[in-house]
PDB file of C-alpha atoms in Angstrom:
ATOM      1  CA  UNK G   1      35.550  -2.999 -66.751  1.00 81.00           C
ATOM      2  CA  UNK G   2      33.935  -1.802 -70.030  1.00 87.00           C
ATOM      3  CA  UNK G   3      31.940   1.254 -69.808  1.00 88.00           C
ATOM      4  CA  UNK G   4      29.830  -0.597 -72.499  1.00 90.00           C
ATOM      5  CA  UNK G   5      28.904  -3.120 -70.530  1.00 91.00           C
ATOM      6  CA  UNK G   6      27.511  -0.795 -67.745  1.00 92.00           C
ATOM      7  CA  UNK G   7      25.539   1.616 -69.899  1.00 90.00           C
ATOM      8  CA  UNK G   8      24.339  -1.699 -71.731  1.00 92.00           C
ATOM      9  CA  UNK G   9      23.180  -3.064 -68.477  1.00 92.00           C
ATOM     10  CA  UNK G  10      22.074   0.324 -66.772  1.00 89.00           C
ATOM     11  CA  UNK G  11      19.308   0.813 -69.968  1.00 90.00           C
ATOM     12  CA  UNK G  12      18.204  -2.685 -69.163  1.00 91.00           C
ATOM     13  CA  UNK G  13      17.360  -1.956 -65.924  1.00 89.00           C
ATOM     14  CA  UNK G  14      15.512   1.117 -66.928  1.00 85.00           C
ATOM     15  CA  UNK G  15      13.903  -0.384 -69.989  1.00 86.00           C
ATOM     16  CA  UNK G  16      12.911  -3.620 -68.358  1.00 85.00           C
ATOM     17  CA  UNK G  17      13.615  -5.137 -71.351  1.00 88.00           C
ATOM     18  CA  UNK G  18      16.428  -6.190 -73.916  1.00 90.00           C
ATOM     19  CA  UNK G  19      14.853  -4.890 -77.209  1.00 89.00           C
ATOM     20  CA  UNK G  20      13.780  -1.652 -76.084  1.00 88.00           C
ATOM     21  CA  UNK G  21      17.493  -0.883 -74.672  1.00 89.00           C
ATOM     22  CA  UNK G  22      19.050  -1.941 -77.547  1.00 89.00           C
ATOM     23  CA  UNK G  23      16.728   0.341 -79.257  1.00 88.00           C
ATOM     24  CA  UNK G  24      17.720   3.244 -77.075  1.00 84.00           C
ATOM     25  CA  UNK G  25      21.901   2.346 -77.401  1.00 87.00           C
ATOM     26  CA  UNK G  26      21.058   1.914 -80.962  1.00 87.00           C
ATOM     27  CA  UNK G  27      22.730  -1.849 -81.262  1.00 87.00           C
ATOM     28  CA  UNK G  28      21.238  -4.791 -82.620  1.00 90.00           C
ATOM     29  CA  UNK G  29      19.719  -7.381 -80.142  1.00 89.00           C
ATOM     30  CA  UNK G  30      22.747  -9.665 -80.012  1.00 91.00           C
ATOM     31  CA  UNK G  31      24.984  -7.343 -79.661  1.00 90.00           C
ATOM     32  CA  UNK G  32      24.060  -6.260 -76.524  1.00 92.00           C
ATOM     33  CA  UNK G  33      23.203  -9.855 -75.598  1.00 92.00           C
ATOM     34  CA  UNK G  34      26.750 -10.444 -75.787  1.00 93.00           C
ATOM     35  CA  UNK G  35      27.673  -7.229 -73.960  1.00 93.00           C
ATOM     36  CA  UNK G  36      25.257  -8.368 -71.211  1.00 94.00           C
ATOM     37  CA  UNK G  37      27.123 -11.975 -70.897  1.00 93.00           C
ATOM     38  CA  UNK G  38      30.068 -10.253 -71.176  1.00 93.00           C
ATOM     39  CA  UNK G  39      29.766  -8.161 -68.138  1.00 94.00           C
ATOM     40  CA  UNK G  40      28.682 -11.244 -66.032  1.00 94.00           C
ATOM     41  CA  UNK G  41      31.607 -13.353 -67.166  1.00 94.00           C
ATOM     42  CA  UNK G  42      33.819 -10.759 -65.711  1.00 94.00           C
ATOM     43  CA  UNK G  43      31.843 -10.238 -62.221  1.00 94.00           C
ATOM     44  CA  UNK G  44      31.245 -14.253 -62.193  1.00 94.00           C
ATOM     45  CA  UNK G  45      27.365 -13.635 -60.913  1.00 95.00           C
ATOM     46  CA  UNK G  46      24.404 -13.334 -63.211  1.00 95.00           C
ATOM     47  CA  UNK G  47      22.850  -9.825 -62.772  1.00 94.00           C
ATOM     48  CA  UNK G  48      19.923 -10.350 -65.526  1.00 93.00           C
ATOM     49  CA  UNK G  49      17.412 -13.144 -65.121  1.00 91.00           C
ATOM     50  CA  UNK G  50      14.616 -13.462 -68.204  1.00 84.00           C
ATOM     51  CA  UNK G  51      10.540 -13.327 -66.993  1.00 80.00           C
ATOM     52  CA  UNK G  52       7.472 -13.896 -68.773  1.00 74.00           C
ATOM     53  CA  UNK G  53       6.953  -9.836 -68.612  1.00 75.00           C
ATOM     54  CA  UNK G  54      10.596  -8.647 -69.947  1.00 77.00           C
ATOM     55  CA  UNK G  55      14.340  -8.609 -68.246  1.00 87.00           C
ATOM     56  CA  UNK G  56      14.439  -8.284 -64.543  1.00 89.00           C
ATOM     57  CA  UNK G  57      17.338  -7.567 -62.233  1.00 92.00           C
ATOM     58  CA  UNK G  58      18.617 -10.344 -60.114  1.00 94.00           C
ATOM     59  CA  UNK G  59      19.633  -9.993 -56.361  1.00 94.00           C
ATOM     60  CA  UNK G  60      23.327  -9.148 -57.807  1.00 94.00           C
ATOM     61  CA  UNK G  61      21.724  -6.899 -60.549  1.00 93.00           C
ATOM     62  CA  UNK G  62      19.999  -4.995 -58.088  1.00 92.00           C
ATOM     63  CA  UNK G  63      23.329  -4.548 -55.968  1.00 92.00           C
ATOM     64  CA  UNK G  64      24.755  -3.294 -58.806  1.00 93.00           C
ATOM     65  CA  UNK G  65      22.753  -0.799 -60.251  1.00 90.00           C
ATOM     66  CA  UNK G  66      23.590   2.483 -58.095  1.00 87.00           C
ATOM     67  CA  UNK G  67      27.380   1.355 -58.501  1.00 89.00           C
ATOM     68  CA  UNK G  68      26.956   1.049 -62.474  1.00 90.00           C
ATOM     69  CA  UNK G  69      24.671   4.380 -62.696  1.00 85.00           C
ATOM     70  CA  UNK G  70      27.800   6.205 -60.595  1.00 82.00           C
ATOM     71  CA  UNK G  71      30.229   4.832 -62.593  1.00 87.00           C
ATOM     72  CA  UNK G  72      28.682   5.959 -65.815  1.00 85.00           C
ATOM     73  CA  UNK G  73      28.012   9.647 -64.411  1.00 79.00           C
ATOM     74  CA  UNK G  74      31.931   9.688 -63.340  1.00 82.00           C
ATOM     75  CA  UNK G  75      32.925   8.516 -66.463  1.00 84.00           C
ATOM     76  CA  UNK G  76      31.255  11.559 -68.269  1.00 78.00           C
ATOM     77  CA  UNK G  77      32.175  13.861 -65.672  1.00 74.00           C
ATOM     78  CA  UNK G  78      36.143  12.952 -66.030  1.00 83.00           C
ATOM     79  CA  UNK G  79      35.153  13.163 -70.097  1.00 79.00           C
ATOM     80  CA  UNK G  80      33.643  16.865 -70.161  1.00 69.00           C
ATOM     81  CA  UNK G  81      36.518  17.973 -67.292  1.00 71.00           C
ATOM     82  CA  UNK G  82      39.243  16.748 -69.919  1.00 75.00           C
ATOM     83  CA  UNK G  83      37.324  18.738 -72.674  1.00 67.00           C
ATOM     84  CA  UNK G  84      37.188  21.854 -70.257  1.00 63.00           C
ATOM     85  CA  UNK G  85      33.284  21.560 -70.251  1.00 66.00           C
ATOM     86  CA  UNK G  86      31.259  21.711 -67.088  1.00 65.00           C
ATOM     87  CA  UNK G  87      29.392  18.665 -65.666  1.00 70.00           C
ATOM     88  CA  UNK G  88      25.721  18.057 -67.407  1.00 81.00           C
ATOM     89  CA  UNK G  89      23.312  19.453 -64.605  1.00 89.00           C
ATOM     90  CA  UNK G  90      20.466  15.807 -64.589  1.00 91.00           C
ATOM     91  CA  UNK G  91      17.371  17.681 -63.334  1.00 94.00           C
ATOM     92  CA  UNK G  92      14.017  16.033 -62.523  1.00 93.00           C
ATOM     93  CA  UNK G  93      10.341  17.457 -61.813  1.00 91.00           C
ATOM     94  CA  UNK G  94       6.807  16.712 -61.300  1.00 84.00           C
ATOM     95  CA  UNK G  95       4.956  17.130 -64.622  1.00 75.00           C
ATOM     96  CA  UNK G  96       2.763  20.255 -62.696  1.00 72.00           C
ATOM     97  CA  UNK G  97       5.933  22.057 -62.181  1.00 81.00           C
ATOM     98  CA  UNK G  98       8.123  20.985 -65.878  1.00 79.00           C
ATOM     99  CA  UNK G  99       5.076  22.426 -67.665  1.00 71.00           C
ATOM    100  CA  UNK G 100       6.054  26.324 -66.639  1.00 74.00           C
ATOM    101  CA  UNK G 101       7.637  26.682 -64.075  1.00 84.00           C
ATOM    102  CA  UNK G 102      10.725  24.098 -64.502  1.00 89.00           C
ATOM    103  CA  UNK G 103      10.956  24.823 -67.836  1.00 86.00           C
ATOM    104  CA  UNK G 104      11.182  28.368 -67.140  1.00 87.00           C
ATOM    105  CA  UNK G 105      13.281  27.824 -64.824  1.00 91.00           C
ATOM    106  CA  UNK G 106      16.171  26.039 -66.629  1.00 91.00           C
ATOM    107  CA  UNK G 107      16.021  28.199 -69.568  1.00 89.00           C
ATOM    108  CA  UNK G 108      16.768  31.158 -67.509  1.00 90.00           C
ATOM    109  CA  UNK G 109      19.642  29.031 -66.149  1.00 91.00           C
ATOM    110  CA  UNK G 110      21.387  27.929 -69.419  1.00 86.00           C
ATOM    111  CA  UNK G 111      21.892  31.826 -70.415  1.00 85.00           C
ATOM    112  CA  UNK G 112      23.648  32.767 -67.492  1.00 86.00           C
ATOM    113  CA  UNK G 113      21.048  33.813 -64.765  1.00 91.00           C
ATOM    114  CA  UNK G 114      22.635  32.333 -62.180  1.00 90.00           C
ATOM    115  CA  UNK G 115      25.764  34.107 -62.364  1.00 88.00           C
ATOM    116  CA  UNK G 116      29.500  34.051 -64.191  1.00 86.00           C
ATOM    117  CA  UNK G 117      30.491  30.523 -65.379  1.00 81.00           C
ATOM    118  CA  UNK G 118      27.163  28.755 -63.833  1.00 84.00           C
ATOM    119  CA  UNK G 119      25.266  27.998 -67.118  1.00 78.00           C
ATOM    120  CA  UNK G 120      25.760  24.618 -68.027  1.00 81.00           C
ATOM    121  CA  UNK G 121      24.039  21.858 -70.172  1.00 83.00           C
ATOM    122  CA  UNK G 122      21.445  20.195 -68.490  1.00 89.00           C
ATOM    123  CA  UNK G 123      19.001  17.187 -68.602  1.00 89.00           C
ATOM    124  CA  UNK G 124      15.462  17.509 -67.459  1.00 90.00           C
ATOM    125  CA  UNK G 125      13.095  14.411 -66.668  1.00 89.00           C
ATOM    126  CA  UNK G 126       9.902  14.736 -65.663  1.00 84.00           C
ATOM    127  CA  UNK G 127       7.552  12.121 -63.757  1.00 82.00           C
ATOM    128  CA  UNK G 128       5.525  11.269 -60.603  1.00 79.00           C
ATOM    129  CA  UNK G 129       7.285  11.184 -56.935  1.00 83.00           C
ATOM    130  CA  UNK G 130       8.552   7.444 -56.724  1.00 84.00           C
ATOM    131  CA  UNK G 131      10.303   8.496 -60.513  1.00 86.00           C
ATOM    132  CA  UNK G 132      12.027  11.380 -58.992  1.00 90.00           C
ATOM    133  CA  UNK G 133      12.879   9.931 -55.363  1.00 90.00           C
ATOM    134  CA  UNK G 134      14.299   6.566 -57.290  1.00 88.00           C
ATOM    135  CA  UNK G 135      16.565   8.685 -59.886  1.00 88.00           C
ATOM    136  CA  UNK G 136      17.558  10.456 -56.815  1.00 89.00           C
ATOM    137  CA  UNK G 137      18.696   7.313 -54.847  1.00 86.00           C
ATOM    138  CA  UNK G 138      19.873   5.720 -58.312  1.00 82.00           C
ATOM    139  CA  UNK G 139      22.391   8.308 -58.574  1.00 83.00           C
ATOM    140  CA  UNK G 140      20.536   8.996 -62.145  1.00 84.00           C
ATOM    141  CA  UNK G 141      19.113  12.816 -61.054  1.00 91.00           C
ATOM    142  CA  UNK G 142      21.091  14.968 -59.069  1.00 92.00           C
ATOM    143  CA  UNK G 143      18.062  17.500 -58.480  1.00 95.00           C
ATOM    144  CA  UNK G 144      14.391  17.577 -58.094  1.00 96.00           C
ATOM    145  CA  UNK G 145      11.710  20.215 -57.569  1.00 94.00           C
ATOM    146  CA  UNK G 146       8.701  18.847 -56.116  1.00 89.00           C
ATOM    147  CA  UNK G 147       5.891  20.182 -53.936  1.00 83.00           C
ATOM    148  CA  UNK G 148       6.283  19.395 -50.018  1.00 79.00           C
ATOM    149  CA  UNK G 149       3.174  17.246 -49.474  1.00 71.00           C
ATOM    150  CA  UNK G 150       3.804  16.990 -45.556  1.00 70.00           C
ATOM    151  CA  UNK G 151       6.057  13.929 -45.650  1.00 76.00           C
ATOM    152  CA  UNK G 152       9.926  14.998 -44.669  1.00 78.00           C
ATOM    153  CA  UNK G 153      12.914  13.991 -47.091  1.00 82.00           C
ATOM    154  CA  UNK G 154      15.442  12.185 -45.718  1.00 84.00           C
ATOM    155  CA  UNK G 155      17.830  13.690 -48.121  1.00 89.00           C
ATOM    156  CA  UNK G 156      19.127  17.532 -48.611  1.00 93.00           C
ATOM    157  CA  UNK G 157      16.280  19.845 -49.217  1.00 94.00           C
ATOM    158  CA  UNK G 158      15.498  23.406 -49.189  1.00 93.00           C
ATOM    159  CA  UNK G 159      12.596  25.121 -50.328  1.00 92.00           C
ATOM    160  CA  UNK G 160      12.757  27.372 -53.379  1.00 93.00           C
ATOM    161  CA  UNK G 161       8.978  28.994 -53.863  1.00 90.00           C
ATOM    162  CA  UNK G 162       5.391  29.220 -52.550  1.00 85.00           C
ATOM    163  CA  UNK G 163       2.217  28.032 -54.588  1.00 82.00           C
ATOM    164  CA  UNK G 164      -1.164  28.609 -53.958  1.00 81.00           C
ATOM    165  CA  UNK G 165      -3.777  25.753 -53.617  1.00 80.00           C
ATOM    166  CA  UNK G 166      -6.988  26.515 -55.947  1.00 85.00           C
ATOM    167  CA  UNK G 167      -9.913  24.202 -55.900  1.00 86.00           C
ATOM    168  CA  UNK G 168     -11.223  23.926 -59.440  1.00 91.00           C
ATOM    169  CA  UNK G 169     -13.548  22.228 -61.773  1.00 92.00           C
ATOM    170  CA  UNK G 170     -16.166  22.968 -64.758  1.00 94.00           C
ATOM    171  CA  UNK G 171     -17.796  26.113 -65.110  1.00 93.00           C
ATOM    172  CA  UNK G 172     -20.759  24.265 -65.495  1.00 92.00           C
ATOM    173  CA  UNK G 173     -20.075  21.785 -62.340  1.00 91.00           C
ATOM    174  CA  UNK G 174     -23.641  22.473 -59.811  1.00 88.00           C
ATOM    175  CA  UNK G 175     -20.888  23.572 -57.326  1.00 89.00           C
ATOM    176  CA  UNK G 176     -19.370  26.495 -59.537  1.00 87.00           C
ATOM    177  CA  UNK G 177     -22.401  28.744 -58.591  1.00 79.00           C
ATOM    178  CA  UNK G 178     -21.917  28.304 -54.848  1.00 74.00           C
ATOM    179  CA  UNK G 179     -20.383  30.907 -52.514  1.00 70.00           C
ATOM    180  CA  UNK G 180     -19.858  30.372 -49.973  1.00 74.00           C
ATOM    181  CA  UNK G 181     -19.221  27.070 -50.410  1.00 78.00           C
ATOM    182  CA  UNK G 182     -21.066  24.550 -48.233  1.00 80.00           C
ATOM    183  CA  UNK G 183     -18.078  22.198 -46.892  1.00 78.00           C
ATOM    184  CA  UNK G 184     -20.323  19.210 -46.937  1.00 81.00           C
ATOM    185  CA  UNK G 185     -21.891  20.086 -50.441  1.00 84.00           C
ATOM    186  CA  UNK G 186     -18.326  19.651 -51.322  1.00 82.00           C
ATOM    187  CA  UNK G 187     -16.958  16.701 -49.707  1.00 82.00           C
ATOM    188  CA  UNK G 188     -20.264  15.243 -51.603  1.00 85.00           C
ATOM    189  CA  UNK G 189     -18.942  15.774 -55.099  1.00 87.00           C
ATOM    190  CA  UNK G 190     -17.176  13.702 -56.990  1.00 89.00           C
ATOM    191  CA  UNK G 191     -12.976  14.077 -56.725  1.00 87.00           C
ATOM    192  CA  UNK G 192     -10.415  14.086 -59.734  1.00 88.00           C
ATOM    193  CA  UNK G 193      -7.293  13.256 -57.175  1.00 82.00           C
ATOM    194  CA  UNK G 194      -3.111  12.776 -57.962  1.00 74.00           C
ATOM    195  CA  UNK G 195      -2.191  11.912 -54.611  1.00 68.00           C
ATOM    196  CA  UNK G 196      -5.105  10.954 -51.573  1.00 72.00           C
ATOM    197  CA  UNK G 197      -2.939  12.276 -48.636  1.00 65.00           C
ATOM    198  CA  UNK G 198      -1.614  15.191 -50.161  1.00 68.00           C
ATOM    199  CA  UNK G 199      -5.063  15.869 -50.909  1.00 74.00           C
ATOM    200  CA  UNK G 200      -6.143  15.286 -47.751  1.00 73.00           C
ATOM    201  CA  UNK G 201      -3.780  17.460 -46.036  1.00 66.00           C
ATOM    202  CA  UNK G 202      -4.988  20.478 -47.773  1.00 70.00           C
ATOM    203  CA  UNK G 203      -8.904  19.393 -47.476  1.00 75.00           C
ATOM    204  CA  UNK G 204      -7.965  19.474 -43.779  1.00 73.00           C
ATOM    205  CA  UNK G 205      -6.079  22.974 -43.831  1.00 68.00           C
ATOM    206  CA  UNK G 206      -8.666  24.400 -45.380  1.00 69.00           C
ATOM    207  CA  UNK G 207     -12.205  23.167 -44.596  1.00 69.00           C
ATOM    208  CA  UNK G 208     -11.137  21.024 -41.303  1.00 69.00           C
ATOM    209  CA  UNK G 209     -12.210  17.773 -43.013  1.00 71.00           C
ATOM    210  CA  UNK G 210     -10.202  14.802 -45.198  1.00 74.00           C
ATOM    211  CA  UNK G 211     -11.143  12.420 -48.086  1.00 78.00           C
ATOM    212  CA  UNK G 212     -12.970   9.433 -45.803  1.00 78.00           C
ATOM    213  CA  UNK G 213     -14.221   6.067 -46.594  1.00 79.00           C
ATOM    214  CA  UNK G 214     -17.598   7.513 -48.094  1.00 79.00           C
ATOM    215  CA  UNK G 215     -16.183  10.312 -50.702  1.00 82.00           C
ATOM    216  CA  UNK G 216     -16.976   9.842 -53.862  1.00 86.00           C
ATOM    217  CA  UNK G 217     -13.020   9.379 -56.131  1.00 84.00           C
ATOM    218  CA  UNK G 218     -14.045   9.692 -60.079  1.00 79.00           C
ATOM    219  CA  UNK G 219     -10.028   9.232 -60.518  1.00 72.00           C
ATOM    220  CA  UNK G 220      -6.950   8.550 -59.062  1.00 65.00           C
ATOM    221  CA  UNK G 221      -3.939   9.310 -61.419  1.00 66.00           C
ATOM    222  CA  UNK G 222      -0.196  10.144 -61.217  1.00 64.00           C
ATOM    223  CA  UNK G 223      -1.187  12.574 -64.314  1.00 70.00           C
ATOM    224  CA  UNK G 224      -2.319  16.355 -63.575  1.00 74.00           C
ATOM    225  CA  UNK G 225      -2.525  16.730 -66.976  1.00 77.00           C
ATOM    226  CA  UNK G 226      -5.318  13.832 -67.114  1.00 81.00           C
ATOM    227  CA  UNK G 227      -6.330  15.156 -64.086  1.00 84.00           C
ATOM    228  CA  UNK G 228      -7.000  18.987 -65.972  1.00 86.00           C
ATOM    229  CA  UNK G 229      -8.587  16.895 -69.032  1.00 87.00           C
ATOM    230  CA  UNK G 230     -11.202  15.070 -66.342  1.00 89.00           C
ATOM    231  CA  UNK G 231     -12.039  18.421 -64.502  1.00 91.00           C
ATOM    232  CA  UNK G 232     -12.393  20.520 -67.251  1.00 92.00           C
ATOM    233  CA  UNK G 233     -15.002  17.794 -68.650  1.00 90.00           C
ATOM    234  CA  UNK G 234     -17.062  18.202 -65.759  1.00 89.00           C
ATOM    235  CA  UNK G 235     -15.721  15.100 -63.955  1.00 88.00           C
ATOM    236  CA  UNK G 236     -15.249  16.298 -60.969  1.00 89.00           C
ATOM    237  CA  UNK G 237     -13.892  19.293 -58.622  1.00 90.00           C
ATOM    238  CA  UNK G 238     -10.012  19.112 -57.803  1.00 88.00           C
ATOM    239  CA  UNK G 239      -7.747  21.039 -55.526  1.00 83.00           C
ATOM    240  CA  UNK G 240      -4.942  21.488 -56.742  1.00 82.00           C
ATOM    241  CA  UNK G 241      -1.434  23.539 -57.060  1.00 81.00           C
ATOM    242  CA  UNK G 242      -2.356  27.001 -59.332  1.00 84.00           C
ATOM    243  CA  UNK G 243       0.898  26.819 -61.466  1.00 81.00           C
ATOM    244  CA  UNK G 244      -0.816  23.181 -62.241  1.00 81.00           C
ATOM    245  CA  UNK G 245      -4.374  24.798 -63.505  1.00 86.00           C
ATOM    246  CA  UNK G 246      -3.336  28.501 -64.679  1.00 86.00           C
ATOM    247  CA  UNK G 247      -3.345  27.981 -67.912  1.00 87.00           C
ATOM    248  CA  UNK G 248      -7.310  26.201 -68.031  1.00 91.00           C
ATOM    249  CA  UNK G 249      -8.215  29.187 -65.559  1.00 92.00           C
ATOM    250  CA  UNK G 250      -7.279  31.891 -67.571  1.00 93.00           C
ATOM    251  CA  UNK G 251      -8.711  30.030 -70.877  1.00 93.00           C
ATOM    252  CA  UNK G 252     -12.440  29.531 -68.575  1.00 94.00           C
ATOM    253  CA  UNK G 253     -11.943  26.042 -69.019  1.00 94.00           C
ATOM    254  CA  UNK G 254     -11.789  25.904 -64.768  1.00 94.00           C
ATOM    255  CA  UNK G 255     -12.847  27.985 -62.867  1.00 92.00           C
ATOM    256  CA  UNK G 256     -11.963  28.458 -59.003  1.00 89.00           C
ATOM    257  CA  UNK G 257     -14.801  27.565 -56.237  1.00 87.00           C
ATOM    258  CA  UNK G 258     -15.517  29.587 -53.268  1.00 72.00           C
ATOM    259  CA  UNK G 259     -12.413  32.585 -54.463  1.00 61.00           C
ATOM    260  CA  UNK G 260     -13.566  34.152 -50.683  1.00 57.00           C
ATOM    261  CA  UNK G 261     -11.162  31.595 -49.157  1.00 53.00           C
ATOM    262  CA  UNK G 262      -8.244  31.294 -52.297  1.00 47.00           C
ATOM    263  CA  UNK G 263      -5.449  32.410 -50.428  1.00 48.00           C
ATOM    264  CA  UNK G 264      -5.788  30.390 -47.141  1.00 50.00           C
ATOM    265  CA  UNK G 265      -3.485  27.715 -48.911  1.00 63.00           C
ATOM    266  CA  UNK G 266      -0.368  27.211 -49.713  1.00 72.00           C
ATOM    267  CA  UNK G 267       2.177  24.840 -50.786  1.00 77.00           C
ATOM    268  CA  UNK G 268       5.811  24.711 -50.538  1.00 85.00           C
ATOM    269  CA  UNK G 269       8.100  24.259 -54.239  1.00 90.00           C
ATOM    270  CA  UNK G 270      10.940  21.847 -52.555  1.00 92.00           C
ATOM    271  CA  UNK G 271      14.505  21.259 -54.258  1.00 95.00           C
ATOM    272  CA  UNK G 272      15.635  17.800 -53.256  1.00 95.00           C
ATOM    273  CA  UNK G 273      18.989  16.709 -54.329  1.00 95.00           C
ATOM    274  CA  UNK G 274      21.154  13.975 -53.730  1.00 91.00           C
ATOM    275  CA  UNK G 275      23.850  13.500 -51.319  1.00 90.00           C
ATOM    276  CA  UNK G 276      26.875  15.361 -52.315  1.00 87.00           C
ATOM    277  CA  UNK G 277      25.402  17.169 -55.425  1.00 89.00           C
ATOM    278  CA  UNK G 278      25.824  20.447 -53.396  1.00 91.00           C
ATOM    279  CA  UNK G 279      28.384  22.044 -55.080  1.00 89.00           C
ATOM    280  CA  UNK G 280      26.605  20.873 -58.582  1.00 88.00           C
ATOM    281  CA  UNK G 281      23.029  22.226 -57.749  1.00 93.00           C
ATOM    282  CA  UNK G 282      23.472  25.221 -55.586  1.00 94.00           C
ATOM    283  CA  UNK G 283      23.474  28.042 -58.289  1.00 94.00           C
ATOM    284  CA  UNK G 284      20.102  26.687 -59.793  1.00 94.00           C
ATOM    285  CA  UNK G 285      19.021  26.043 -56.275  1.00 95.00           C
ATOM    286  CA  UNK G 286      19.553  30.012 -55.714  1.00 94.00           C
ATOM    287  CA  UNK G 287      18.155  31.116 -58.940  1.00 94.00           C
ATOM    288  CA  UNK G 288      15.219  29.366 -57.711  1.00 93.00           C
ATOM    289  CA  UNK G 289      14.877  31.416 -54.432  1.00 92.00           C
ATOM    290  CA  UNK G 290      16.020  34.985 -56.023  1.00 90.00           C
ATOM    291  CA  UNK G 291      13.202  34.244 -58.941  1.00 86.00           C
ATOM    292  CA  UNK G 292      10.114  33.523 -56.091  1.00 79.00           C
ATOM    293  CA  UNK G 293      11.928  36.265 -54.169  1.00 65.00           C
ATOM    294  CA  UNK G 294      12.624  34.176 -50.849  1.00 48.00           C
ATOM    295  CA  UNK G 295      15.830  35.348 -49.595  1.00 40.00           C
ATOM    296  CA  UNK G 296      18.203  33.038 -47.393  1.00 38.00           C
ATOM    297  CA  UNK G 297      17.487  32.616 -44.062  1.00 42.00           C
ATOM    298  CA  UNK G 298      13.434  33.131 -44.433  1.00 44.00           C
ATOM    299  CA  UNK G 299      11.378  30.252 -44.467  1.00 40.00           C
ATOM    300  CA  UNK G 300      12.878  28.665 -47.568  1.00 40.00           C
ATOM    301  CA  UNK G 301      16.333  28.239 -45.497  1.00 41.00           C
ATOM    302  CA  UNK G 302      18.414  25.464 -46.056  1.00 40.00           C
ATOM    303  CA  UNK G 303      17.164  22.509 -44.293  1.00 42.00           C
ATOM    304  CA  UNK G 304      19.982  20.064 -45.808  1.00 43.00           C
ATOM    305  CA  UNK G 305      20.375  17.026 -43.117  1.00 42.00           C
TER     306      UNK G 305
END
């Protein structure tokens, strides 16, 4: 089959639409029309059915998908091994953690850090959980770093570094000027949230109690950044990851409520990667661990089922 096809269909599906992939393969409309038809007159089933909204993936097209997105990646794989080159390294993270830390990260990679003959090209996208957990089932990502918010992967794992949990907001917010802080002055205010049970969770670490029907949410949003913006407006108090914050803290745009009880805390940087990608991930996966300083066989010990 025609690799054309595939990578014609593949930006479909991730487009949701026909213009906007052609725009990203760079062909006209009708030619990838006809690459589209093509691939379903040689698998006899339509994969593509038109909506009202854009292009949307039939029972068949949905079948397909992982199988086309593996193909693809094994197709450039047996390319760069011909040319001598090393497989591209597809690497996804939450936006919190690409800002710094990720980025950091990677860079560190790509010159060598990891060891002789480990630095290799790679891809980074960033985006919210179901992003990352879809491009890891899709076959598109073949790593993640994410923080553990209590729910168990079903994939490999292992964890790679140890945040601390901050709760922020204005230095002009009524609660800024309280310390102690008064846990039911707090679970008064107004909260700037990404994710309500991750939230929770920490709430209940820390002050024994979790967002309930009668707190007050100024905003729920898959963006920390947004989420920084809101706070720092005097929107609202968040708790949050400090990577996700440090930069408004150390400007004074945020400032950090009731610092007596900052490092009770913390949150778990995970590496998730998909099934097989072992061999692929494991020297970033280890410059991950040697840069927080966890050593293997402590807590961030493999925990790949």
């Amino acid at each position: 089959m025609d690799s054309r096809y595939l990578r014609a269909f593949v930006a479909v599906a991730e487009t949701g639409g026909i213009s906007s992939a052609a725009e990203r393969l760079g062909y006209a409309q009708s030619s990838l029309s006809i690459q589209l038809r093509r691939l379903e007159d040689d698998l006899g089933v339509r994969v593509l059915a038109r909506t009202s909204t854009g292009t949307a993936l039939t029972d068949a097209g949905r079948r397909l998908l992982p199988y086309a997105v593996q193909s693809l990646e094994l197709e450039d794989r047996m390319r760069r091994a011909a040319r001598d080159q090393a497989p591209r390294l597809r690497v996804g993270a939450l936006d919190c953690l690409a800002d710094e830390w990720t980025t950091d990260l990677l860079a560190a990679f790509q010159h060598g850090a990891a060891g002789p003959g480990t630095a290799r090209e790679v891809d980074l996208a960033v985006g919210d959980r179901a992003f990352l957990a879809a491009g890891l089932e899709a076959g598109r990502l073949d790593l993640v770093f994410v923080y553990d918010n209590g729910v168990p992967a079903t994939g490999p794992h292992e964890i790679v570094d140890e945040d601390r949990v901050v709760l922020v907001a204005a230095p002009e917010h009524p609660l800024a000027q309280a310390s102690p802080l008064d846990p039911a002055a707090l679970m008064a205010a107004e909260f700037l949230i990404v994710n309500p049970e991750c939230t929770s969770e920490m709430l209940t670490r820390r002050y024994g109690r979790a967002l309930g029907p009668g707190t007050r949410i100024g905003m729920a949003t898959g963006s920390l950044a947004a989420l920084r913006r809101m706070a720092a407006l005097g929107r609202g108090v968040a708790l949050v990851p400090e990577t996700a914050v440090r930069a408004e803290l150390d400007a004074g745009d945020l400032v950090r409520l009731d610092p007596a009880v900052d490092e009770v805390t913390g949150v778990h940087v995970e590496a998730r990667w998909r099934p097989g990608a072992e061999p692929l991930v494991r020297p970033l996966v280890e410059l991950a661990r040697r840069s927080a300083g966890l050593a293997r066989g402590e807590a961030g010990a493999a925990r790949a089922s």
